[in-house]
Coordinates of C-alpha atoms and ligand atoms in Angstrom, one line a residue:
X62 CA 176.7 172.9 94.4
X63 CA 179.4 170.6 93.4
X64 CA 181.1 171.1 90.0
X65 CA 181.8 167.5 89.2
X66 CA 183.5 168.3 85.9
X67 CA 186.2 170.4 87.7
X68 CA 186.8 167.5 90.1
X69 CA 187.1 165.1 87.1
X70 CA 189.3 167.3 85.1
X71 CA 191.8 167.5 87.9
X72 CA 192.2 163.7 88.4
X73 CA 194.8 161.6 86.6
X74 CA 192.6 160.1 83.8
X75 CA 190.3 163.2 83.7
X76 CA 193.3 165.4 83.2
X77 CA 194.5 163.4 80.2
X78 CA 191.1 163.0 78.6
X79 CA 190.1 166.7 78.8
X80 CA 193.5 167.7 77.4
X81 CA 193.3 165.3 74.5
X82 CA 189.8 166.3 73.6
X83 CA 190.6 170.0 74.0
X84 CA 187.9 170.4 76.7
X85 CA 188.1 173.2 79.3
X86 CA 190.7 172.6 82.0
X87 CA 189.6 174.4 85.2
X88 CA 192.3 174.4 87.8
X89 CA 191.7 174.0 91.6
X90 CA 192.1 177.6 92.7
X91 CA 194.3 178.6 95.6
X92 CA 191.8 180.2 98.0
X93 CA 192.7 182.1 101.2
X94 CA 193.0 180.2 104.5
X95 CA 194.1 182.0 107.6
X96 CA 197.9 181.7 108.1
X97 CA 198.4 181.0 104.4
X98 CA 201.5 182.6 102.8
X99 CA 200.5 185.6 100.7
X100 CA 201.9 184.2 97.5
X101 CA 203.9 181.1 96.5
X102 CA 207.2 182.1 95.1
X103 CA 209.2 185.3 94.4
X104 CA 207.5 188.4 93.0
X105 CA 209.0 190.1 90.0
X106 CA 208.5 193.9 90.0
X107 CA 208.9 195.3 86.5
X108 CA 209.1 199.0 85.8
X109 CA 211.7 201.7 86.1
X110 CA 209.8 204.5 87.7
X111 CA 210.1 205.9 91.2
X112 CA 206.8 204.2 91.9
X113 CA 208.2 200.8 90.9
X114 CA 211.1 201.3 93.3
X115 CA 208.9 202.4 96.1
X116 CA 206.5 199.5 95.6
X117 CA 209.4 197.0 95.4
X118 CA 210.7 198.4 98.7
X119 CA 207.2 198.1 100.4
X120 CA 206.8 194.5 99.2
X121 CA 210.3 193.7 100.6
X122 CA 209.2 195.2 104.0
X123 CA 206.4 192.6 104.0
X124 CA 209.2 189.9 104.0
X125 CA 208.4 188.9 100.4
X126 CA 211.0 187.6 98.0
X127 CA 211.2 190.5 95.5
X128 CA 213.1 190.5 92.2
X129 CA 213.8 193.6 90.1
X130 CA 215.1 191.4 87.2
X131 CA 214.0 187.9 86.1
X132 CA 216.3 185.0 87.1
X133 CA 216.2 182.6 84.1
X134 CA 213.9 179.5 84.8
X135 CA 213.1 180.6 88.4
X136 CA 209.4 179.8 89.3
X137 CA 207.5 183.0 90.1
X138 CA 204.5 183.6 92.4
X139 CA 203.7 186.9 90.7
X140 CA 204.7 189.6 88.2
X141 CA 203.9 193.2 89.1
X142 CA 204.1 195.7 86.3
X143 CA 204.3 199.3 87.4
X144 CA 203.2 201.4 84.5
X145 CA 202.4 204.6 86.4
X146 CA 204.2 207.1 84.1
X147 CA 203.1 206.1 80.6
X148 CA 203.0 209.0 78.1
X149 CA 203.0 207.3 74.7
X150 CA 201.7 204.0 73.5
X151 CA 205.2 203.0 72.7
X152 CA 206.2 203.3 76.4
X153 CA 204.3 200.0 77.1
X154 CA 206.6 197.8 75.1
X155 CA 209.7 197.8 77.3
X156 CA 208.1 196.6 80.6
X157 CA 205.5 194.4 78.8
X158 CA 208.0 192.4 76.8
X159 CA 210.3 192.2 79.8
X160 CA 207.5 190.5 81.6
X161 CA 206.6 188.3 78.6
X162 CA 209.8 186.4 78.9
X163 CA 208.8 185.3 82.5
X164 CA 205.3 184.2 81.8
X165 CA 206.2 180.6 81.3
X166 CA 207.8 180.6 84.7
X167 CA 204.6 181.4 86.6
X168 CA 203.5 178.9 89.2
X169 CA 199.9 177.6 89.4
X170 CA 197.5 180.3 90.8
X171 CA 200.2 182.9 90.2
X172 CA 199.3 186.6 89.8
X173 CA 200.0 189.3 87.2
X174 CA 199.2 192.8 88.5
X175 CA 199.5 196.1 86.6
X176 CA 199.5 199.5 88.4
X177 CA 198.7 202.3 85.9
X178 CA 196.6 205.6 85.7
X179 CA 193.0 205.9 84.5
X180 CA 192.8 207.0 80.9
X181 CA 189.8 209.2 81.7
X182 CA 191.9 211.4 83.9
X183 CA 194.1 212.5 81.0
X184 CA 193.2 215.2 78.4
X185 CA 196.4 214.5 76.4
X186 CA 195.4 212.1 73.5
X187 CA 198.8 210.3 73.5
X188 CA 198.9 209.8 77.2
X189 CA 195.2 208.7 77.3
X190 CA 196.0 206.2 74.5
X191 CA 198.9 204.7 76.4
X192 CA 196.8 204.4 79.6
X193 CA 193.8 202.9 77.8
X194 CA 196.2 200.5 76.1
X195 CA 196.9 198.9 79.5
X196 CA 193.2 198.0 79.7
X197 CA 193.2 196.0 76.5
X198 CA 196.6 194.5 77.3
X199 CA 195.8 193.2 80.7
X200 CA 192.4 191.9 79.8
X201 CA 194.0 189.9 76.9
X202 CA 196.8 188.7 79.0
X203 CA 194.4 187.5 81.7
X204 CA 192.8 185.3 79.0
X205 CA 196.2 183.8 78.1
X206 CA 197.1 182.8 81.7
X207 CA 196.6 179.2 82.7
X208 CA 196.5 176.9 85.8
X209 CA 194.4 179.3 88.0
X210 CA 196.7 182.2 87.4
X211 CA 195.0 185.6 87.2
X212 CA 195.7 189.1 85.8
X213 CA 194.2 192.2 87.4
X214 CA 194.9 196.0 87.3
X215 CA 195.0 198.7 89.8
X216 CA 194.2 202.2 88.5
X217 CA 195.8 205.0 90.5
X218 CA 193.7 208.2 90.4
X219 CA 195.4 211.7 90.6
X220 CA 197.1 212.2 93.9
X221 CA 197.4 208.4 94.5
X222 CA 200.8 206.6 94.3
X223 CA 201.8 203.0 94.0
X224 CA 202.4 203.0 97.7
X225 CA 199.3 204.8 98.9
X226 CA 197.6 202.7 101.6
X227 CA 194.7 201.5 99.5
X228 CA 197.0 200.8 96.5
X229 CA 199.2 198.6 98.7
X230 CA 196.0 197.0 100.1
X231 CA 194.8 196.3 96.6
X232 CA 198.1 194.8 95.6
X233 CA 197.9 192.6 98.7
X234 CA 194.3 191.6 97.9
X235 CA 195.2 190.7 94.3
X236 CA 198.3 188.8 95.3
X237 CA 196.4 186.7 97.9
X238 CA 194.1 183.7 97.7
X239 CA 191.3 186.2 98.7
X240 CA 191.1 187.3 95.0
X241 CA 191.1 183.7 93.6
X242 CA 188.0 184.3 91.3
X243 CA 188.7 187.9 90.4
X244 CA 190.3 187.9 86.9
X245 CA 190.7 190.5 84.1
X246 CA 189.5 193.3 86.3
X247 CA 190.6 196.8 87.1
X248 CA 190.1 198.4 90.6
X249 CA 190.4 202.1 90.9
X250 CA 192.1 203.6 94.0
X251 CA 190.2 206.9 94.1
X252 CA 192.1 208.8 96.9
X253 CA 195.2 208.5 99.1
X254 CA 193.0 207.7 102.1
X255 CA 192.9 204.3 103.9
X256 CA 194.8 202.8 106.8
X257 CA 196.6 199.5 106.7
X258 CA 195.4 197.2 109.6
X259 CA 197.5 196.7 112.7
X260 CA 196.4 193.0 112.7
X261 CA 196.6 191.6 109.1
X262 CA 194.6 188.5 110.2
X263 CA 191.7 190.5 111.8
X264 CA 191.3 193.6 109.6
X265 CA 187.7 194.1 110.8
X266 CA 188.4 193.8 114.5
X267 CA 186.1 196.1 116.5
X268 CA 183.7 196.7 113.6
X269 CA 179.9 196.0 113.7
X270 CA 178.7 194.8 110.3
X271 CA 175.1 194.2 109.0
X272 CA 174.6 191.6 106.3
X273 CA 171.3 191.3 104.5
X274 CA 170.1 188.0 103.0
X275 CA 172.5 186.2 105.3
X276 CA 170.4 183.0 105.9
X277 CA 172.1 181.2 102.9
X278 CA 174.2 181.3 99.8
X279 CA 176.5 184.3 99.3
X280 CA 175.1 186.2 102.3
X281 CA 176.0 183.3 104.7
X282 CA 179.5 183.2 103.2
X283 CA 179.8 187.0 103.7
X284 CA 178.8 186.5 107.4
X285 CA 181.4 183.8 107.9
X286 CA 184.2 185.8 106.2
X287 CA 183.5 189.0 108.1
X288 CA 183.4 187.0 111.3
X289 CA 186.8 185.4 110.4
X290 CA 188.2 188.9 109.8
X291 CA 187.1 190.0 113.3
X292 CA 183.7 191.8 112.8
X293 CA 180.7 191.5 115.1
X294 CA 177.6 190.6 113.0
X295 CA 174.0 191.6 112.6
X296 CA 172.4 189.1 110.2
X297 CA 169.2 190.1 108.4
X298 CA 166.7 187.9 106.4
X299 CA 163.0 187.4 105.9
X300 CA 161.0 185.7 108.8
X301 CA 160.4 182.6 106.5
X302 CA 164.2 182.0 106.6
X303 CA 164.3 182.5 110.4
X304 CA 165.7 179.0 111.2
X305 CA 168.5 179.1 108.8
X306 CA 169.3 182.7 109.8
X307 CA 169.5 181.7 113.5
X308 CA 171.8 178.8 112.6
X309 CA 174.2 181.1 110.7
X310 CA 174.0 183.8 113.5
X311 CA 174.9 181.1 116.1
X312 CA 177.8 179.9 114.1
X313 CA 179.3 183.4 113.8
X314 CA 178.3 184.5 117.3
X315 CA 176.2 187.3 115.8
X316 CA 172.6 188.4 116.3
X317 CA 169.7 187.7 113.9
X318 CA 167.2 190.3 112.8
X319 CA 164.2 188.8 111.0
X320 CA 163.2 191.6 108.7
X321 CA 161.9 192.1 105.1
X322 CA 164.3 194.7 103.8
X323 CA 161.6 196.1 101.5
X324 CA 159.6 197.4 104.5
X325 CA 159.5 201.2 104.7
X326 CA 161.1 201.2 108.2
X327 CA 163.8 198.6 107.4
X328 CA 166.7 201.1 107.7
X329 CA 165.7 202.4 111.1
X330 CA 165.0 198.9 112.4
X331 CA 168.5 197.9 111.3
X332 CA 170.1 200.9 112.9
X333 CA 168.1 200.4 116.2
X334 CA 169.0 196.7 116.4
X335 CA 172.7 197.3 115.8
X336 CA 173.0 200.1 118.3
X337 CA 170.9 198.5 121.0
X338 CA 172.6 195.1 120.7
X339 CA 176.2 196.1 119.8
X340 CA 176.6 199.8 120.6
X341 CA 177.4 201.0 117.0
X342 CA 177.3 200.3 113.3
X343 CA 180.2 200.5 110.9
X344 CA 179.6 198.3 107.9
X345 CA 176.4 197.5 105.9
X346 CA 176.5 194.8 103.2
X347 CA 173.4 194.9 100.9
X348 CA 173.4 191.3 99.7
X349 CA 169.7 190.3 99.8
X350 CA 168.4 189.9 96.3
X351 CA 165.8 188.0 94.2
X352 CA 165.3 186.9 90.6
X353 CA 161.9 186.7 88.9
X354 CA 163.0 185.8 85.4
X355 CA 160.7 186.2 82.3
X356 CA 161.2 187.5 78.8
X357 CA 160.0 191.1 78.7
X358 CA 157.1 190.1 76.4
X359 CA 155.8 188.0 79.3
X360 CA 156.7 190.3 82.2
X361 CA 154.0 191.3 84.6
X362 CA 153.8 194.0 87.3
X363 CA 154.4 191.5 90.2
X364 CA 157.7 190.2 88.7
X365 CA 159.0 193.6 87.7
X366 CA 158.1 195.5 90.9
X367 CA 159.2 192.9 93.4
X368 CA 162.7 192.6 91.9
X369 CA 163.1 196.4 91.7
X370 CA 161.8 196.8 95.2
X371 CA 164.0 194.3 96.9
X372 CA 167.2 194.7 94.8
X373 CA 167.5 198.4 94.6
X374 CA 164.6 200.5 96.0
X375 CA 165.1 198.9 99.5
X376 CA 168.8 199.7 99.3
X377 CA 168.1 203.3 98.5
X378 CA 165.7 203.7 101.4
X379 CA 168.0 201.9 103.9
X380 CA 170.9 204.1 102.7
X381 CA 168.8 207.2 103.2
X382 CA 168.2 206.2 106.9
X383 CA 171.8 205.3 107.4
X384 CA 173.1 208.7 106.0
X385 CA 170.7 210.5 108.2
X386 CA 171.7 208.6 111.4
X387 CA 174.3 209.9 113.9
X388 CA 175.2 206.3 114.5
X389 CA 176.7 205.8 111.0
X390 CA 179.2 208.6 110.9
X391 CA 182.6 207.1 111.7
X392 CA 184.3 205.9 108.5
X393 CA 181.1 204.1 107.5
X394 CA 181.3 201.4 104.8
X395 CA 178.5 200.2 102.5
X396 CA 179.2 197.4 100.0
X397 CA 176.4 196.3 97.7
X398 CA 176.1 193.2 95.7
X399 CA 175.4 193.9 92.0
X400 CA 175.7 191.4 89.1
X401 CA 177.4 191.0 85.8
X402 CA 173.8 190.9 84.4
X403 CA 173.5 194.5 85.3
X404 CA 176.6 195.3 83.1
X405 CA 176.2 193.1 80.1
X406 CA 172.5 192.2 80.2
X407 CA 171.1 188.7 80.3
X408 CA 168.2 187.3 78.3
X409 CA 165.1 186.9 80.5
X410 CA 166.5 189.2 83.2
X411 CA 165.4 192.7 82.1
X412 CA 163.9 193.3 85.6
X413 CA 167.0 191.9 87.5
X414 CA 169.5 193.7 85.2
X415 CA 167.7 197.0 85.6
X416 CA 167.8 196.5 89.4
X417 CA 171.5 195.6 89.4
X418 CA 172.4 198.3 86.9
X419 CA 170.6 200.5 89.4
X420 CA 172.8 199.3 92.3
X421 CA 175.9 200.4 90.3
X422 CA 174.5 203.8 89.5
X423 CA 173.5 204.3 93.1
X424 CA 177.0 203.4 94.4
X425 CA 178.6 205.9 92.0
X426 CA 176.3 208.8 93.0
X427 CA 176.4 208.0 96.7
X428 CA 180.2 208.0 97.0
X429 CA 180.5 211.7 97.7
X430 CA 177.9 211.5 100.4
X431 CA 179.7 208.7 102.3
X432 CA 183.0 210.5 101.8
X433 CA 181.7 213.5 103.9
X434 CA 182.2 211.3 106.9
X435 CA 185.4 209.5 105.7
X436 CA 183.2 206.6 104.5
X437 CA 183.0 204.6 101.3
X438 CA 180.4 202.8 99.2
X439 CA 181.3 200.2 96.6
X440 CA 179.7 197.3 94.7
X441 CA 180.8 193.8 93.9
X442 CA 179.4 192.3 90.7
X443 CA 179.5 188.5 90.8
X444 CA 179.4 186.4 87.7
X445 CA 178.3 182.8 87.9
X446 CA 178.5 181.7 91.5
X447 CA 177.6 178.2 92.8
X448 CA 174.5 178.8 95.0
X449 CA 170.8 177.8 95.3
X450 CA 170.1 180.7 92.9
X451 CA 172.3 179.2 90.1
X452 CA 171.4 175.6 90.9
X453 CA 167.9 176.4 89.6
X454 CA 169.2 177.3 86.1
X455 CA 168.5 174.5 83.5
X456 CA 171.5 172.2 83.2
X457 CA 172.8 173.2 79.7
X458 CA 172.6 176.9 80.5
X459 CA 174.2 176.3 83.8
X460 CA 177.1 174.4 82.3
X461 CA 177.7 177.2 79.8
X462 CA 177.6 179.8 82.6
X463 CA 180.2 177.9 84.5
X464 CA 182.7 177.5 81.6
X465 CA 182.4 180.8 79.8
X466 CA 185.1 182.6 81.7
X467 CA 188.8 182.6 81.8
X468 CA 189.0 180.3 84.8
X469 CA 186.6 177.8 83.2
X470 CA 184.5 177.3 86.4
X471 CA 181.9 179.0 88.6
X472 CA 182.9 180.9 91.6
X473 CA 182.2 180.0 95.2
X474 CA 180.2 182.2 97.6
X475 CA 183.4 182.8 99.6
X476 CA 185.0 184.4 96.5
X477 CA 182.3 187.2 96.6
X478 CA 182.7 187.4 100.4
X479 CA 186.4 187.9 100.2
X480 CA 186.0 190.9 97.9
X481 CA 183.3 192.4 100.1
X482 CA 185.4 191.9 103.3
X483 CA 188.3 193.7 101.5
X484 CA 186.2 196.7 100.4
X485 CA 184.7 196.9 103.9
X486 CA 188.1 197.2 105.6
X487 CA 189.8 200.4 106.6
X488 CA 192.6 199.5 104.3
X489 CA 190.2 200.1 101.3
X490 CA 189.4 203.6 102.6
X491 CA 190.8 205.1 99.4
X492 CA 188.5 203.1 97.2
X493 CA 185.1 204.8 96.8
X494 CA 182.2 204.6 94.3
X495 CA 183.6 201.7 92.2
X496 CA 182.4 198.3 91.1
X497 CA 184.6 195.2 91.3
X498 CA 183.6 192.1 89.3
X499 CA 184.1 188.7 90.8
X500 CA 183.5 186.6 87.7
X501 CA 186.6 184.7 86.6
X502 CA 186.6 187.1 83.6
X503 CA 183.2 186.1 82.5
X504 CA 182.8 186.6 78.7
X505 CA 179.3 188.0 79.6
X506 CA 179.8 191.6 80.1
X507 CA 183.5 191.6 79.2
Ligands
NAI769 P1 170.0 183.2 97.5 O1 168.6 183.2 96.8 O2 170.7 181.9 97.7 O3 170.0 184.0 98.9 C1 169.3 185.3 98.9 C2 169.0 185.6 100.4 O4 168.3 186.8 100.4 C3 167.9 184.5 100.9 O5 168.3 184.1 102.1 C4 166.6 185.3 100.9 O6 165.7 184.9 101.9 C5 167.1 186.7 101.2 N1 166.1 187.7 100.9 C6 165.4 187.7 99.7 N2 164.5 188.8 99.8 C7 164.7 189.4 101.0 C8 164.1 190.5 101.6 N3 163.1 191.2 101.0 N4 164.5 190.9 102.9 C9 165.5 190.2 103.5 N5 166.1 189.1 102.9 C10 165.7 188.8 101.7 O7 170.9 184.2 96.5 P2 172.5 184.2 96.4 O8 172.9 183.5 95.1 O9 173.2 183.9 97.6 O10 172.6 185.8 96.0 C11 173.0 186.8 96.9 C12 173.1 188.1 96.1 O11 174.1 187.9 95.1 C13 171.9 188.6 95.5 O12 171.8 190.0 95.6 C14 172.0 188.1 94.0 O13 171.3 188.9 93.2 C15 173.5 188.3 93.8 N6 174.1 187.6 92.8 C16 174.2 186.2 92.8 C17 174.8 185.5 91.7 C18 174.9 184.1 91.7 O14 175.5 183.5 90.8 N7 174.4 183.3 92.7 C19 175.4 186.2 90.6 C20 175.3 187.7 90.7 C21 174.7 188.3 91.7

């Protein structure tokens, strides 16, 4: 769907009118294209710990223009705040105020990234307060940034440093145009595992990936993005969507499997197809999902059970088959599509929100099972994304959904796909059991 307002607000007259009237001013976001520079302009790395020094050295080794001190009035592509040794709330002031003086120098679509430690991992009240403070600080700062700039945080679990493979991969993801619509979020690096790809442009080379619900919308975008990143694809959708499914499969040189994922034998059918046609199976993306909205007072069995069945029960059954299969044991990856409705709730979506909350619970509890074979399972929770699903929302609600986030616009299917491709990669091998929101810092579920 086209967002005509965003187009208008970025043209000469539209820019002036929207500014004068105090209307939302959505920027044209810098989205990833192959060959694109990681970031536009120098990166300022703030922080005086050994972690800050090591991270600055790693960024330098990527041929980036790294500053350890701000140069007055120099335009910046990013500010990275390394806050990995906070012990008291007062410790935050030095690095934060040092960064503050550079905020006006950020370029359009610039990045602010924090690296800190999870508050939940500390039993010391003062340390936990300092760590939790980063959460409130970053989420507020992300709301203050303008012109498509975003702010996100990386949480380093015990045993993880700022230069552990998945921490570096997360820094790379947040710096790049791949994270254009991720804003105000924290991503936890749970272990020092993960391997950085030999070929940055094809991080999924040699992998066989299954994507459910791939005939259109977000699923088709996931298929295109995983293909671009080097994966071989098996695309699944219901028989009624067979024509569209075949078209997407042709486009990405993959194979199509017409299958209703809520069938009892869906997991085995997927494994058999992948192994027979492509020899192995490495990545499964649970994207297929449906809505059957009604206020709970008007909810019936068909609406409730179909949503629970397709959106979560089917995923649980398929995962059970995958975990039991000898063909899914070499660093397997599962990524599920949840929703911000499952975090914050949404009027008229009790069934859908229960199913998507279920996805997040399932991911957390399944993480240790995947870890047994060096694998991971994570979820991406999209906010308002421009697809057929959201095109059906009544116009006033749709417009509210689009604007009620820090970036003042809806996301594109490709924004969700980029986050999934990242979590499916070997570089994200140290990220397990987490949920990443792709919502432009939606006020729903903040
Ligand atoms: P969509 O309705 O455009 O596409 C969903 C696809 O899943 C369709 O091709 C459909 O045929 C397929 N599908 C449905 N039931 C199936 C089944 N039983 N077996 C196999 N395939 C099945 O939806 P959209 O917007 O692309 O959403 C994709 C995922 O993202 C869903 O899980 C949805 O809940 C989630 N999501 C979407 C948001 C949005 O703003 N569009 C926001 C948050 C989450």
